[in-house]
Coordinates of C-alpha atoms in Angstrom, one line a residue:
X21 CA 130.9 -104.0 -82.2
X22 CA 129.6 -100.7 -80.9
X23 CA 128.7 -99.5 -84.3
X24 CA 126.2 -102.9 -84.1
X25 CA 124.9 -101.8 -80.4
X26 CA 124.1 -98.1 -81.7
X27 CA 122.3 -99.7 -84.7
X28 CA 120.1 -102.0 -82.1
X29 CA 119.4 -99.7 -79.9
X30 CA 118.6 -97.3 -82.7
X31 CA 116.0 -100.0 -84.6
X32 CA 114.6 -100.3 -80.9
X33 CA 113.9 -96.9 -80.2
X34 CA 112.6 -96.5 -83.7
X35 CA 110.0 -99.6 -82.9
X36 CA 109.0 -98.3 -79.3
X37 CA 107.9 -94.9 -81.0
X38 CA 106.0 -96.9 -83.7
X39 CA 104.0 -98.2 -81.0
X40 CA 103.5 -95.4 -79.0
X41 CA 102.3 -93.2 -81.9
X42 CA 99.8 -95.8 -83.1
X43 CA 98.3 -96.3 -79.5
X44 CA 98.3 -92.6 -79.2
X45 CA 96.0 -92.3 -82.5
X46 CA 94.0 -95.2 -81.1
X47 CA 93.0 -93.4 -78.4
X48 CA 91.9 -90.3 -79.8
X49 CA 90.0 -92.1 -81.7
X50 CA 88.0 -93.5 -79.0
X51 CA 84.5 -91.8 -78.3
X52 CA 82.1 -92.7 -75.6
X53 CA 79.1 -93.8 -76.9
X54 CA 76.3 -91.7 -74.6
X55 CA 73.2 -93.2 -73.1
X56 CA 70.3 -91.5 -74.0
X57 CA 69.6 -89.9 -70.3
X58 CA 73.1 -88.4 -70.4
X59 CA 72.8 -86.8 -74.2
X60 CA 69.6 -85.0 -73.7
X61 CA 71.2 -83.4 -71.5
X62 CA 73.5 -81.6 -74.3
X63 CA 70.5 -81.0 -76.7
X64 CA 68.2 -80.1 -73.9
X65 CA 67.2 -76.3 -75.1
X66 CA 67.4 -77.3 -78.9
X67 CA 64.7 -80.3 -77.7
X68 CA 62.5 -77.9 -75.9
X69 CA 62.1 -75.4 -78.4
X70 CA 61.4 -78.1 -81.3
X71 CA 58.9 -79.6 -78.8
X72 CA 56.9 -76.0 -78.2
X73 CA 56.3 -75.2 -81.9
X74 CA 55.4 -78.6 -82.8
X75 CA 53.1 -78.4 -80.0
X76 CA 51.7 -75.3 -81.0
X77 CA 51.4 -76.2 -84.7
X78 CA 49.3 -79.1 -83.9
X79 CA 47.4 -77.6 -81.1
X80 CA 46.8 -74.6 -83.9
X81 CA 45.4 -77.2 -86.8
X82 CA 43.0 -79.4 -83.7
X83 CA 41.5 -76.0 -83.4
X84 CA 41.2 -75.0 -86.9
X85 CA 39.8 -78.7 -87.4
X86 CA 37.1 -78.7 -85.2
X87 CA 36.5 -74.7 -86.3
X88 CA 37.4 -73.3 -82.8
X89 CA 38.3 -73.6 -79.2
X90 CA 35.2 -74.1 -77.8
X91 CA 33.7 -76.4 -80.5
X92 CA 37.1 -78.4 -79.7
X93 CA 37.5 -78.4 -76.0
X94 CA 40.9 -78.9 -74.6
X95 CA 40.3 -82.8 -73.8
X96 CA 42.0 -83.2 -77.2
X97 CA 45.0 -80.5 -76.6
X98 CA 45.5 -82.4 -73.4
X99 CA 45.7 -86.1 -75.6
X100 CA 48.1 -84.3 -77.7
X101 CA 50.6 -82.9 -74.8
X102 CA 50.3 -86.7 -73.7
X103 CA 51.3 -88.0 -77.4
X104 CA 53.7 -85.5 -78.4
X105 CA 57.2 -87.3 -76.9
X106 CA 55.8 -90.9 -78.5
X107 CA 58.4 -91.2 -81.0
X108 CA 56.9 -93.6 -84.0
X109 CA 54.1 -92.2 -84.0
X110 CA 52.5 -89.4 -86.0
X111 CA 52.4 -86.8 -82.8
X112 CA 55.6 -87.9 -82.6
X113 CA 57.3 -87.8 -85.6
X114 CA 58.8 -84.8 -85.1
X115 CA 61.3 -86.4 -83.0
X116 CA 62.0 -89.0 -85.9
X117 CA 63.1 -86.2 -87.8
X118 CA 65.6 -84.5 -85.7
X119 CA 69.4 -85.6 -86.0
X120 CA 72.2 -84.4 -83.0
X121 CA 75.1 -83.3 -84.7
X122 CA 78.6 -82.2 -83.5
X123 CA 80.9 -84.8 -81.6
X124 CA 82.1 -82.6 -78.8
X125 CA 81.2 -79.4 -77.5
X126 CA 77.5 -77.6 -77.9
X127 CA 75.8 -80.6 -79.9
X128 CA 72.9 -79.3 -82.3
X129 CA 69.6 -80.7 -83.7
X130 CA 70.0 -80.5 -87.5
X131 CA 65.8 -81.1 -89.1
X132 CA 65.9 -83.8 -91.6
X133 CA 62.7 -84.0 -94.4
X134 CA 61.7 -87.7 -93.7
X135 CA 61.8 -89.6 -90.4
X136 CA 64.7 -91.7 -89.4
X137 CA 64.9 -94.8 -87.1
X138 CA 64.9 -94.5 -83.6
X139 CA 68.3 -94.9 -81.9
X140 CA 70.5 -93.4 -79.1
X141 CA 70.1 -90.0 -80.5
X142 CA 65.8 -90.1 -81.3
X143 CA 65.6 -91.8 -77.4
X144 CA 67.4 -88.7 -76.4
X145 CA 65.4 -86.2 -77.5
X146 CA 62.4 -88.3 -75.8
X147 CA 63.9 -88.3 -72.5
X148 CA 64.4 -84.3 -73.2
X149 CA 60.7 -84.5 -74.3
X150 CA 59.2 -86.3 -71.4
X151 CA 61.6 -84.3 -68.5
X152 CA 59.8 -80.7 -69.9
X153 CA 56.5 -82.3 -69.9
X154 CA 57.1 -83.4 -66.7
X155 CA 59.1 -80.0 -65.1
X156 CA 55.6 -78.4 -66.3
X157 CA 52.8 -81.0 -66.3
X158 CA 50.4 -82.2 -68.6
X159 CA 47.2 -80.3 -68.1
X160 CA 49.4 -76.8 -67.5
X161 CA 50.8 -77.3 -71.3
X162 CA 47.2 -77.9 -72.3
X163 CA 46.0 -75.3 -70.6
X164 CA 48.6 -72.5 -72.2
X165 CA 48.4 -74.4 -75.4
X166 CA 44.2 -73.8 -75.6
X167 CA 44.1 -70.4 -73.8
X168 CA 47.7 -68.9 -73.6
X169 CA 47.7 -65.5 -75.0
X170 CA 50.8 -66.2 -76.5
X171 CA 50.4 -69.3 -79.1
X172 CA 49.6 -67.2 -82.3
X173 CA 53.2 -68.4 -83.4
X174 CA 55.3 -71.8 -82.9
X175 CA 58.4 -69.8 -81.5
X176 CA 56.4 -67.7 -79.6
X177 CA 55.1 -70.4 -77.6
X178 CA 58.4 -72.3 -77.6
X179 CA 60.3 -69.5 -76.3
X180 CA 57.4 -69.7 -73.3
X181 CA 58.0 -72.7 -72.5
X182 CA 61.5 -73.1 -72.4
X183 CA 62.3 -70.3 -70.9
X184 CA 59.6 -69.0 -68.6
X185 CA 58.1 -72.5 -67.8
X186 CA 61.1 -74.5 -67.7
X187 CA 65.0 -73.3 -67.4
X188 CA 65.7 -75.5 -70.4
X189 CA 67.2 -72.5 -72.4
X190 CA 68.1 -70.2 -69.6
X191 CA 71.6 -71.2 -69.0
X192 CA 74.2 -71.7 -72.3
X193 CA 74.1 -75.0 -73.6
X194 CA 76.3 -77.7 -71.8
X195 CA 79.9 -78.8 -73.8
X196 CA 80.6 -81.8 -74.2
X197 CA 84.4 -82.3 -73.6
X198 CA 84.9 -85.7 -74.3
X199 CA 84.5 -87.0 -78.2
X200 CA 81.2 -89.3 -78.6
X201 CA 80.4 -91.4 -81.2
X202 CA 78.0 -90.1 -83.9
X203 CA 75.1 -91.8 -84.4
X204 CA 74.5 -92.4 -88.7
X205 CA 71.0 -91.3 -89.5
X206 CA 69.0 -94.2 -90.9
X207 CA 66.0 -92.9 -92.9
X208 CA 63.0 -94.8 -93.6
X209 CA 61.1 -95.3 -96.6
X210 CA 57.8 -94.5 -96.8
X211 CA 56.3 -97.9 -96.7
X212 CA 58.2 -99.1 -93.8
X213 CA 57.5 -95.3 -92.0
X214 CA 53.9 -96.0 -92.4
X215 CA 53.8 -99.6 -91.2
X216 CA 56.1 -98.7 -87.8
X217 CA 53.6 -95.7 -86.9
X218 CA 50.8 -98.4 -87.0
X219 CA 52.8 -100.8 -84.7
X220 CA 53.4 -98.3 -82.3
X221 CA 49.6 -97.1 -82.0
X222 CA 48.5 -101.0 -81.5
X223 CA 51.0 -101.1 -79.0
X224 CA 50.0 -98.0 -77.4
X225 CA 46.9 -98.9 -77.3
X226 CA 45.5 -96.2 -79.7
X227 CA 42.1 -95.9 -80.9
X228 CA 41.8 -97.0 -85.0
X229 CA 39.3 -95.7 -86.9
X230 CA 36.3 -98.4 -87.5
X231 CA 37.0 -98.5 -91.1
X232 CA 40.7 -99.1 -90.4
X233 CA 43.1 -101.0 -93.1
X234 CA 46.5 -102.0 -92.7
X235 CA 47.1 -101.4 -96.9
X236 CA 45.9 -98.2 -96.5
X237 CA 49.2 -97.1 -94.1
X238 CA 51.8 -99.2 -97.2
X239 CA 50.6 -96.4 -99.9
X240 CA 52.5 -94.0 -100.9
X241 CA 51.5 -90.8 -102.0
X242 CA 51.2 -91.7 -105.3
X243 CA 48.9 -94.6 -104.7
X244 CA 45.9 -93.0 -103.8
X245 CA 43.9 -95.4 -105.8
X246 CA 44.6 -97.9 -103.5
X247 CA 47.1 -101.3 -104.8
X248 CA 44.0 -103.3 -105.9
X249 CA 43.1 -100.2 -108.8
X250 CA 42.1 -101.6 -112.4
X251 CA 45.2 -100.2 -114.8

């Protein structure tokens, strides 16, 4: 009789720590899934700097287009610091590009070679986009971009403006102590990359060019000749 007591109590215990192990592994498995005002935040700095030399490198080739600042004027450097956080778009695509790696502690930007969808993590780096544009202004970027002394070089510049303009790289970047969940980076094809950077400049409202065709933003590189080519 005790024998059968010591036996039940024994398969009992042996249950009740079944449980509790499996709800213990539940719950480290839980991650908080970040709103995209919270997580740029953690990838502030790294969002900055990207911003700056992107901003430089295109500020650098509008010049080099128009063959000089003052055959350019800084009406279109001052369009472009007004584009550049427009994700789906081709100022923007930069921010496409751009993954946040790392589930807890200092979360990174990790450069991908073809533009992704944009989710949690893309909106992110937007809001970190938009919050240094707006810590600085507009027509100040512009202004450093087209006469600055210092934007001969994309990190040059970014450094500038993320730590002289802005405190975005000043202080150590934040940890994040609680596990979140990791967004999968969803790339696009070319086609569908092409036709989404068109949407988003009708919605924006973006001038086309008069001799604009929507089959001319499906080719792929290797379609030059256009789909309706003779063989």
């Amino acid at each position: 009789m005790m024998m059968g007591h010591v036996f039940l109590l024994l398969q009992c215990f042996l249950v009740l720590s079944s449980v509790l192990g499996a709800q213990e592994s539940t719950d480290e498995n839980v991650r908080d899934s970040l709103a995209p005002s919270k997580l740029s935040k953690y990838v502030l700095c790294e969002s900055c700097m990207a911003m700056g030399e992107i901003l430089q490198q295109q500020a650098t080739q509008l010049i080099a287009d128009k063959g000089g600042r003052q055959k350019l004027g800084e009406e279109p450097i001052l369009d472009l610091v007004q584009e550049i956080c427009e994700a789906d778009t081709e100022r923007g695509e930069w921010i496409n590009t751009l993954d946040v790696v790392g589930t807890s502690g200092v979360l990174h930007l990790d450069r991908k070679t073809v533009p992704g969808k944009c989710g949690n993590e893309c909106k992110a780096i937007v809001k970190a986009c938009e919050s240094i544009r707006s810590e600085v202004g507009e027509s100040d970027i512009a202004e450093k971009l087209f006469r600055g002394p210092y934007t001969a070089a994309g990190k040059e510049f970014a450094t500038t403006l993320c730590n002289q303009l802005t405190p975005s790289c000043k202080a150590p970047a934040k940890k994040l102590k609680k596990r979140r969940a990791d967004e999968k980076f969803v790339e696009y094809e070319p086609q569908d990359w092409a036709m989404v950077k068109m949407r988003t400049s009708v919605k924006l409202g973006a001038d086309m060019p008069e001799s604009f065709d929507a089959r001319d933003y499906m080719k792929t590189p290797g379609d030059a000749a256009g789909p309706d080519a003779a063989p």
